[in-house]
Amino acid sequence: MPYDDLRSFLNTLEKEGQLLRITDEVLPEPDLAAAANAAGRIGDGAPALWFDRIQGFTDARVVMNVHGSWRNHALALGLPKETSTREQVEEFARRWDAFPVAPERRADAPWQENTLTGDDVDLFRVLPLFRLNDGDGGFYLDKAAVVSRDPEAPDDFGRQNVGTYRLEVVGRDRLGLQPVPMHDIAQHLRKAEERGEDLPVAITLGNDPVVPIVAGMPMGYDQSEYEMAGALRGAPLPLAVAPHTGLDVPWGAEVVIEGVIEAGVRQLEGPFGEFTGHYSGGRRMPVVRIERISYRTDPVFESLYLGMPWTECDYLVGPNTCVPLLKQLRTEFPEVRAVNAMYTHGLLVIISTAKRYGGFAKAVGMRAMTTPHGLGYVTQVILVDEDVDPFDLPQVMWAQSSKVNPREDVVVVPNLSVLGLAPAAEPAGVTSKMIIDATTPVAPDRRGNFGMPTRDLPETAEWTQRLRSLLAER
């Protein structure tokens, strides 16, 4: 049964032993972020964290690390919590093939219970705000779904974008927003500003567990994240209409913030401790003017800690980066077997592929860099043979150490695009990209001495299962 809101998912996490209630009173800073940071250090089974005794706040409810383990990620997809990472990626890919699944419209959304408009709009009245890293320039909403439409096609449901973008609170009714140029909202804003218009947006917090997954997924410009959510859920995603902007928003959200990105207005935003594990500095960014806030009674504020991996962000954007790259590459190169883009949101990607002819693997690597995600993120690609598991790093390191001749197998392409947050970029937004071809050469490429590889003995698979069974019985 898919989850229609955050609260029902939290109930399941608690029943499965994957939600930990912190009963002591804690400080908003540094305790909330430090606890979420620590959750990323205690292993793949870390629980979500629930706080409701926060010094300085009355009746605040904060939840962190909701997607912050492979167990929680599996439960978000309706899978058993013991489902392995590789199995989750494979199931994710299988469900992708059901896309699109149209959403369903529902009335009486729970976030309609309370409303602030006009001079009453005040984020501080609704949200228990706190900093996530001690060098952050302010309070951030970093796990929101931001909804916008293409101003040139406002009735095209597929061009209605749902994305996760960092949002800094710069006033009671103002947010600084960073729209990475490669992302859809940046295209929407550019078109609106060219027309001299503000861009309407709806920002939803505390969503059902699949919405944050699709909001961070690199999809085509005219592909609907809501229709992908239906495919991943195995059921239509319930939507409601945001009353002020008319945008489609998740029915089960805790908070819905509506307003406009003001045309031509820029304000200092940042610094912020990013998914790269580095601060990104301060820049002049667009500003959201908030005109309406709707929220559930006693809303649950969901936030996400980012820092040096692994954190919740890395679990959240792992499979949802691997699978789109896999599907997009396979449309042109059916030889591609698997894609591992788990590392720093796909700044590094490992691809296993068969080859048609010499040099083929490098072509696959170059194509990965020009996918919708690759344009802004993929800076390094490692290509391995089809019998090498890209999720098994010892196998990948073996392939790289034994099959790479740096002079011929490492290709560096200068002056390509990357998101400005990439800390190695110079200047911001431009970088060199690298392909490492760790595949076995095939004709007409006859370099090296790879004619007699060792293979697993035929009985190895049987013995692997046998040893696992014996260990489980101890």
mmCIF file of N, CA and C in Angstrom, residues 106-211:
data_model
loop_
_atom_site.group_PDB
_atom_site.id
_atom_site.type_symbol
_atom_site.label_atom_id
_atom_site.label_comp_id
_atom_site.label_asym_id
_atom_site.label_seq_id
_atom_site.Cartn_x
_atom_site.Cartn_y
_atom_site.Cartn_z
ATOM 1 N N ARG A 106 -7.715 14.890 -5.687
ATOM 2 C CA ARG A 106 -8.478 14.729 -4.455
ATOM 3 C C ARG A 106 -8.824 16.100 -3.869
ATOM 4 N N ALA A 107 -9.949 16.147 -3.199
ATOM 5 C CA ALA A 107 -10.355 17.357 -2.480
ATOM 6 C C ALA A 107 -9.949 17.235 -1.015
ATOM 7 N N ASP A 108 -10.184 18.302 -0.272
ATOM 8 C CA ASP A 108 -9.983 18.309 1.184
ATOM 9 C C ASP A 108 -8.575 17.887 1.587
ATOM 10 N N ALA A 109 -7.583 18.497 0.968
ATOM 11 C CA ALA A 109 -6.197 18.211 1.346
ATOM 12 C C ALA A 109 -5.963 18.626 2.795
ATOM 13 N N PRO A 110 -5.233 17.834 3.565
ATOM 14 C CA PRO A 110 -5.039 18.168 4.987
ATOM 15 C C PRO A 110 -4.317 19.485 5.204
ATOM 16 N N TRP A 111 -3.496 19.931 4.237
ATOM 17 C CA TRP A 111 -2.788 21.197 4.420
ATOM 18 C C TRP A 111 -3.716 22.411 4.289
ATOM 19 N N GLN A 112 -4.974 22.192 3.951
ATOM 20 C CA GLN A 112 -5.932 23.295 3.879
ATOM 21 C C GLN A 112 -6.479 23.692 5.252
ATOM 22 N N GLU A 113 -6.060 23.008 6.312
ATOM 23 C CA GLU A 113 -6.628 23.260 7.641
ATOM 24 C C GLU A 113 -6.334 24.669 8.151
ATOM 25 N N ASN A 114 -5.161 25.221 7.812
ATOM 26 C CA ASN A 114 -4.761 26.533 8.325
ATOM 27 C C ASN A 114 -4.162 27.360 7.186
ATOM 28 N N THR A 115 -4.399 28.654 7.202
ATOM 29 C CA THR A 115 -3.945 29.523 6.121
ATOM 30 C C THR A 115 -3.469 30.861 6.667
ATOM 31 N N LEU A 116 -2.350 31.354 6.106
ATOM 32 C CA LEU A 116 -1.863 32.705 6.374
ATOM 33 C C LEU A 116 -1.756 33.426 5.042
ATOM 34 N N THR A 117 -2.282 34.633 4.960
ATOM 35 C CA THR A 117 -2.194 35.438 3.750
ATOM 36 C C THR A 117 -1.875 36.882 4.125
ATOM 37 N N GLY A 118 -1.508 37.671 3.104
ATOM 38 C CA GLY A 118 -1.265 39.095 3.310
ATOM 39 C C GLY A 118 -0.212 39.376 4.359
ATOM 40 N N ASP A 119 -0.495 40.325 5.242
ATOM 41 C CA ASP A 119 0.478 40.708 6.273
ATOM 42 C C ASP A 119 0.695 39.617 7.315
ATOM 43 N N ASP A 120 -0.167 38.604 7.349
ATOM 44 C CA ASP A 120 -0.006 37.517 8.317
ATOM 45 C C ASP A 120 1.017 36.477 7.880
ATOM 46 N N VAL A 121 1.450 36.528 6.622
ATOM 47 C CA VAL A 121 2.419 35.543 6.126
ATOM 48 C C VAL A 121 3.715 35.680 6.915
ATOM 49 N N ASP A 122 4.104 34.594 7.555
ATOM 50 C CA ASP A 122 5.316 34.620 8.385
ATOM 51 C C ASP A 122 5.820 33.185 8.547
ATOM 52 N N LEU A 123 6.923 32.871 7.893
ATOM 53 C CA LEU A 123 7.491 31.515 7.980
ATOM 54 C C LEU A 123 7.832 31.134 9.408
ATOM 55 N N PHE A 124 8.228 32.125 10.213
ATOM 56 C CA PHE A 124 8.661 31.828 11.578
ATOM 57 C C PHE A 124 7.491 31.418 12.470
ATOM 58 N N ARG A 125 6.277 31.747 12.074
ATOM 59 C CA ARG A 125 5.103 31.314 12.839
ATOM 60 C C ARG A 125 4.769 29.850 12.590
ATOM 61 N N VAL A 126 5.232 29.311 11.475
ATOM 62 C CA VAL A 126 4.830 27.966 11.051
ATOM 63 C C VAL A 126 5.951 26.942 11.232
ATOM 64 N N LEU A 127 7.201 27.355 10.994
ATOM 65 C CA LEU A 127 8.302 26.400 10.920
ATOM 66 C C LEU A 127 9.323 26.628 12.034
ATOM 67 N N PRO A 128 9.789 25.568 12.694
ATOM 68 C CA PRO A 128 10.868 25.676 13.684
ATOM 69 C C PRO A 128 12.222 25.661 12.964
ATOM 70 N N LEU A 129 12.700 26.813 12.572
ATOM 71 C CA LEU A 129 13.867 26.899 11.696
ATOM 72 C C LEU A 129 15.173 26.793 12.487
ATOM 73 N N PHE A 130 16.177 26.185 11.840
ATOM 74 C CA PHE A 130 17.491 26.022 12.455
ATOM 75 C C PHE A 130 18.516 25.840 11.346
ATOM 76 N N ARG A 131 19.771 26.123 11.655
ATOM 77 C CA ARG A 131 20.845 25.950 10.674
ATOM 78 C C ARG A 131 21.314 24.501 10.650
ATOM 79 N N LEU A 132 21.764 24.076 9.472
ATOM 80 C CA LEU A 132 22.183 22.690 9.285
ATOM 81 C C LEU A 132 23.684 22.509 9.444
ATOM 82 N N ASN A 133 24.473 23.481 9.042
ATOM 83 C CA ASN A 133 25.911 23.469 9.277
ATOM 84 C C ASN A 133 26.302 24.809 9.876
ATOM 85 N N ASP A 134 27.364 24.807 10.680
ATOM 86 C CA ASP A 134 27.660 26.025 11.442
ATOM 87 C C ASP A 134 28.144 27.167 10.566
ATOM 88 N N GLY A 135 28.519 26.899 9.318
ATOM 89 C CA GLY A 135 28.928 27.966 8.417
ATOM 90 C C GLY A 135 27.836 28.425 7.478
ATOM 91 N N ASP A 136 26.628 27.894 7.616
ATOM 92 C CA ASP A 136 25.528 28.300 6.740
ATOM 93 C C ASP A 136 25.191 29.777 6.958
ATOM 94 N N GLY A 137 24.794 30.433 5.862
ATOM 95 C CA GLY A 137 24.479 31.851 5.937
ATOM 96 C C GLY A 137 23.135 32.151 6.562
ATOM 97 N N GLY A 138 22.330 31.122 6.835
ATOM 98 C CA GLY A 138 21.021 31.342 7.422
ATOM 99 C C GLY A 138 20.264 30.042 7.544
ATOM 100 N N PHE A 139 18.937 30.152 7.722
ATOM 101 C CA PHE A 139 18.070 28.979 7.808
ATOM 102 C C PHE A 139 17.712 28.528 6.392
ATOM 103 N N TYR A 140 17.662 27.218 6.193
ATOM 104 C CA TYR A 140 17.364 26.681 4.869
ATOM 105 C C TYR A 140 16.204 25.691 4.909
ATOM 106 N N LEU A 141 15.387 25.724 3.847
ATOM 107 C CA LEU A 141 14.433 24.666 3.535
ATOM 108 C C LEU A 141 15.102 23.846 2.436
ATOM 109 N N ASP A 142 15.557 22.659 2.767
ATOM 110 C CA ASP A 142 16.381 21.928 1.799
ATOM 111 C C ASP A 142 15.765 20.594 1.376
ATOM 112 N N LYS A 143 14.545 20.305 1.823
ATOM 113 C CA LYS A 143 13.889 19.072 1.388
ATOM 114 C C LYS A 143 12.475 19.393 0.906
ATOM 115 N N ALA A 144 12.344 20.524 0.278
ATOM 116 C CA ALA A 144 11.056 20.950 -0.258
ATOM 117 C C ALA A 144 10.926 20.510 -1.708
ATOM 118 N N ALA A 145 9.693 20.377 -2.164
ATOM 119 C CA ALA A 145 9.401 20.180 -3.589
ATOM 120 C C ALA A 145 8.908 21.510 -4.135
ATOM 121 N N VAL A 146 9.627 22.047 -5.121
ATOM 122 C CA VAL A 146 9.294 23.346 -5.707
ATOM 123 C C VAL A 146 8.605 23.093 -7.053
ATOM 124 N N VAL A 147 7.392 23.600 -7.193
ATOM 125 C CA VAL A 147 6.573 23.355 -8.383
ATOM 126 C C VAL A 147 6.492 24.642 -9.200
ATOM 127 N N SER A 148 6.749 24.522 -10.508
ATOM 128 C CA SER A 148 6.633 25.663 -11.418
ATOM 129 C C SER A 148 6.182 25.157 -12.777
ATOM 130 N N ARG A 149 5.725 26.090 -13.630
ATOM 131 C CA ARG A 149 5.263 25.737 -14.968
ATOM 132 C C ARG A 149 6.012 26.535 -16.023
ATOM 133 N N ASP A 150 6.119 25.971 -17.201
ATOM 134 C CA ASP A 150 6.697 26.660 -18.344
ATOM 135 C C ASP A 150 5.752 27.797 -18.739
ATOM 136 N N PRO A 151 6.192 29.061 -18.656
ATOM 137 C CA PRO A 151 5.285 30.174 -18.991
ATOM 138 C C PRO A 151 4.788 30.140 -20.436
ATOM 139 N N GLU A 152 5.523 29.455 -21.316
ATOM 140 C CA GLU A 152 5.109 29.378 -22.716
ATOM 141 C C GLU A 152 4.129 28.234 -22.958
ATOM 142 N N ALA A 153 3.974 27.350 -21.977
ATOM 143 C CA ALA A 153 3.041 26.219 -22.114
ATOM 144 C C ALA A 153 2.417 25.926 -20.755
ATOM 145 N N PRO A 154 1.658 26.878 -20.201
ATOM 146 C CA PRO A 154 1.169 26.717 -18.824
ATOM 147 C C PRO A 154 0.185 25.578 -18.640
ATOM 148 N N ASP A 155 -0.409 25.088 -19.733
ATOM 149 C CA ASP A 155 -1.370 23.995 -19.613
ATOM 150 C C ASP A 155 -0.761 22.631 -19.911
ATOM 151 N N ASP A 156 0.546 22.606 -20.177
ATOM 152 C CA ASP A 156 1.230 21.345 -20.482
ATOM 153 C C ASP A 156 1.649 20.691 -19.166
ATOM 154 N N PHE A 157 0.929 19.643 -18.772
ATOM 155 C CA PHE A 157 1.193 18.999 -17.482
ATOM 156 C C PHE A 157 2.618 18.448 -17.423
ATOM 157 N N GLY A 158 3.118 17.937 -18.537
ATOM 158 C CA GLY A 158 4.457 17.368 -18.549
ATOM 159 C C GLY A 158 5.546 18.389 -18.297
ATOM 160 N N ARG A 159 5.292 19.655 -18.670
ATOM 161 C CA ARG A 159 6.290 20.702 -18.473
ATOM 162 C C ARG A 159 6.150 21.398 -17.126
ATOM 163 N N GLN A 160 5.237 20.931 -16.312
ATOM 164 C CA GLN A 160 5.161 21.407 -14.924
ATOM 165 C C GLN A 160 6.260 20.687 -14.150
ATOM 166 N N ASN A 161 7.202 21.443 -13.633
ATOM 167 C CA ASN A 161 8.373 20.835 -12.999
ATOM 168 C C ASN A 161 8.185 20.716 -11.488
ATOM 169 N N VAL A 162 8.698 19.616 -10.946
ATOM 170 C CA VAL A 162 8.766 19.405 -9.498
ATOM 171 C C VAL A 162 10.221 19.123 -9.171
ATOM 172 N N GLY A 163 10.874 20.036 -8.479
ATOM 173 C CA GLY A 163 12.296 19.872 -8.217
ATOM 174 C C GLY A 163 12.665 20.255 -6.803
ATOM 175 N N THR A 164 13.809 19.758 -6.356
ATOM 176 C CA THR A 164 14.351 20.124 -5.045
ATOM 177 C C THR A 164 15.467 21.128 -5.249
ATOM 178 N N TYR A 165 15.299 22.306 -4.693
ATOM 179 C CA TYR A 165 16.291 23.366 -4.786
ATOM 180 C C TYR A 165 16.464 23.979 -3.401
ATOM 181 N N ARG A 166 17.663 24.380 -3.105
ATOM 182 C CA ARG A 166 17.878 24.932 -1.768
ATOM 183 C C ARG A 166 17.220 26.298 -1.669
ATOM 184 N N LEU A 167 16.634 26.570 -0.494
ATOM 185 C CA LEU A 167 15.859 27.778 -0.257
ATOM 186 C C LEU A 167 16.308 28.395 1.064
ATOM 187 N N GLU A 168 16.867 29.580 1.014
ATOM 188 C CA GLU A 168 17.295 30.256 2.232
ATOM 189 C C GLU A 168 16.222 31.238 2.686
ATOM 190 N N VAL A 169 15.894 31.179 3.962
ATOM 191 C CA VAL A 169 14.937 32.123 4.529
ATOM 192 C C VAL A 169 15.645 33.465 4.682
ATOM 193 N N VAL A 170 15.215 34.461 3.899
ATOM 194 C CA VAL A 170 15.830 35.794 3.962
ATOM 195 C C VAL A 170 14.855 36.838 4.504
ATOM 196 N N GLY A 171 13.734 36.389 5.022
ATOM 197 C CA GLY A 171 12.736 37.267 5.616
ATOM 198 C C GLY A 171 11.504 36.459 5.964
ATOM 199 N N ARG A 172 10.596 37.058 6.690
ATOM 200 C CA ARG A 172 9.408 36.314 7.101
ATOM 201 C C ARG A 172 8.580 35.866 5.905
ATOM 202 N N ASP A 173 8.682 36.616 4.777
ATOM 203 C CA ASP A 173 7.932 36.259 3.580
ATOM 204 C C ASP A 173 8.828 36.246 2.334
ATOM 205 N N ARG A 174 10.109 35.972 2.526
ATOM 206 C CA ARG A 174 11.055 35.951 1.415
ATOM 207 C C ARG A 174 11.955 34.722 1.522
ATOM 208 N N LEU A 175 12.252 34.128 0.361
ATOM 209 C CA LEU A 175 13.175 33.008 0.267
ATOM 210 C C LEU A 175 14.157 33.274 -0.874
ATOM 211 N N GLY A 176 15.437 33.030 -0.623
ATOM 212 C CA GLY A 176 16.404 33.018 -1.703
ATOM 213 C C GLY A 176 16.457 31.623 -2.304
ATOM 214 N N LEU A 177 16.423 31.527 -3.628
ATOM 215 C CA LEU A 177 16.364 30.237 -4.316
ATOM 216 C C LEU A 177 17.520 30.128 -5.291
ATOM 217 N N GLN A 178 18.178 28.968 -5.298
ATOM 218 C CA GLN A 178 19.280 28.760 -6.236
ATOM 219 C C GLN A 178 18.835 27.838 -7.369
ATOM 220 N N PRO A 179 18.515 28.383 -8.545
ATOM 221 C CA PRO A 179 18.128 27.539 -9.684
ATOM 222 C C PRO A 179 19.352 27.218 -10.541
ATOM 223 N N VAL A 180 19.879 26.012 -10.409
ATOM 224 C CA VAL A 180 21.025 25.598 -11.221
ATOM 225 C C VAL A 180 20.632 25.710 -12.694
ATOM 226 N N PRO A 181 21.479 26.319 -13.540
ATOM 227 C CA PRO A 181 21.091 26.590 -14.930
ATOM 228 C C PRO A 181 20.605 25.371 -15.702
ATOM 229 N N MET A 182 21.085 24.154 -15.357
ATOM 230 C CA MET A 182 20.692 22.962 -16.083
ATOM 231 C C MET A 182 19.313 22.453 -15.672
ATOM 232 N N HIS A 183 18.765 22.984 -14.577
ATOM 233 C CA HIS A 183 17.507 22.467 -14.066
ATOM 234 C C HIS A 183 16.320 23.174 -14.714
ATOM 235 N N ASP A 184 15.180 22.475 -14.700
ATOM 236 C CA ASP A 184 14.004 22.961 -15.412
ATOM 237 C C ASP A 184 13.515 24.307 -14.887
ATOM 238 N N ILE A 185 13.577 24.516 -13.570
ATOM 239 C CA ILE A 185 13.054 25.762 -13.037
ATOM 240 C C ILE A 185 13.842 26.957 -13.553
ATOM 241 N N ALA A 186 15.138 26.755 -13.835
ATOM 242 C CA ALA A 186 15.930 27.847 -14.400
ATOM 243 C C ALA A 186 15.427 28.215 -15.794
ATOM 244 N N GLN A 187 15.016 27.213 -16.566
ATOM 245 C CA GLN A 187 14.442 27.494 -17.882
ATOM 246 C C GLN A 187 13.108 28.207 -17.744
ATOM 247 N N HIS A 188 12.287 27.786 -16.788
ATOM 248 C CA HIS A 188 11.009 28.465 -16.560
ATOM 249 C C HIS A 188 11.235 29.934 -16.174
ATOM 250 N N LEU A 189 12.190 30.166 -15.277
ATOM 251 C CA LEU A 189 12.451 31.527 -14.828
ATOM 252 C C LEU A 189 13.000 32.384 -15.966
ATOM 253 N N ARG A 190 13.895 31.826 -16.766
ATOM 254 C CA ARG A 190 14.438 32.594 -17.893
ATOM 255 C C ARG A 190 13.316 33.026 -18.837
ATOM 256 N N LYS A 191 12.409 32.110 -19.146
ATOM 257 C CA LYS A 191 11.313 32.444 -20.049
ATOM 258 C C LYS A 191 10.400 33.507 -19.436
ATOM 259 N N ALA A 192 10.118 33.390 -18.141
ATOM 260 C CA ALA A 192 9.256 34.370 -17.480
ATOM 261 C C ALA A 192 9.908 35.748 -17.493
ATOM 262 N N GLU A 193 11.197 35.800 -17.168
ATOM 263 C CA GLU A 193 11.873 37.092 -17.109
ATOM 264 C C GLU A 193 12.009 37.716 -18.493
ATOM 265 N N GLU A 194 12.162 36.891 -19.527
ATOM 266 C CA GLU A 194 12.197 37.430 -20.883
ATOM 267 C C GLU A 194 10.870 38.084 -21.251
ATOM 268 N N ARG A 195 9.791 37.606 -20.632
ATOM 269 C CA ARG A 195 8.464 38.190 -20.859
ATOM 270 C C ARG A 195 8.162 39.317 -19.867
ATOM 271 N N GLY A 196 9.094 39.597 -18.969
ATOM 272 C CA GLY A 196 8.883 40.624 -17.968
ATOM 273 C C GLY A 196 7.901 40.223 -16.893
ATOM 274 N N GLU A 197 7.791 38.915 -16.622
ATOM 275 C CA GLU A 197 6.791 38.400 -15.690
ATOM 276 C C GLU A 197 7.443 37.712 -14.496
ATOM 277 N N ASP A 198 6.767 37.774 -13.355
ATOM 278 C CA ASP A 198 7.144 36.925 -12.223
ATOM 279 C C ASP A 198 6.782 35.479 -12.543
ATOM 280 N N LEU A 199 7.463 34.548 -11.885
ATOM 281 C CA LEU A 199 7.174 33.125 -12.082
ATOM 282 C C LEU A 199 6.448 32.574 -10.859
ATOM 283 N N PRO A 200 5.179 32.161 -10.985
ATOM 284 C CA PRO A 200 4.481 31.559 -9.841
ATOM 285 C C PRO A 200 5.125 30.243 -9.425
ATOM 286 N N VAL A 201 5.204 30.012 -8.128
ATOM 287 C CA VAL A 201 5.749 28.759 -7.608
ATOM 288 C C VAL A 201 4.927 28.320 -6.400
ATOM 289 N N ALA A 202 4.913 27.021 -6.188
ATOM 290 C CA ALA A 202 4.372 26.436 -4.960
ATOM 291 C C ALA A 202 5.463 25.570 -4.361
ATOM 292 N N ILE A 203 5.676 25.696 -3.071
ATOM 293 C CA ILE A 203 6.747 24.985 -2.368
ATOM 294 C C ILE A 203 6.096 24.124 -1.303
ATOM 295 N N THR A 204 6.315 22.813 -1.379
ATOM 296 C CA THR A 204 5.657 21.914 -0.429
ATOM 297 C C THR A 204 6.696 21.241 0.461
ATOM 298 N N LEU A 205 6.383 21.181 1.737
ATOM 299 C CA LEU A 205 7.253 20.576 2.742
ATOM 300 C C LEU A 205 6.543 19.395 3.388
ATOM 301 N N GLY A 206 7.332 18.386 3.795
ATOM 302 C CA GLY A 206 6.758 17.232 4.471
ATOM 303 C C GLY A 206 5.891 16.410 3.553
ATOM 304 N N ASN A 207 6.469 15.946 2.462
ATOM 305 C CA ASN A 207 5.719 15.210 1.451
ATOM 306 C C ASN A 207 5.760 13.705 1.692
ATOM 307 N N ASP A 208 4.888 12.978 0.983
ATOM 308 C CA ASP A 208 4.956 11.514 1.043
ATOM 309 C C ASP A 208 6.337 11.081 0.564
ATOM 310 N N PRO A 209 6.809 9.878 0.906
ATOM 311 C CA PRO A 209 8.223 9.543 0.714
ATOM 312 C C PRO A 209 8.681 9.399 -0.730
ATOM 313 N N VAL A 210 7.776 9.279 -1.690
ATOM 314 C CA VAL A 210 8.202 9.141 -3.080
ATOM 315 C C VAL A 210 8.413 10.499 -3.737
ATOM 316 N N VAL A 211 7.708 11.524 -3.310
ATOM 317 C CA VAL A 211 7.859 12.844 -3.919
ATOM 318 C C VAL A 211 9.297 13.368 -3.808
#
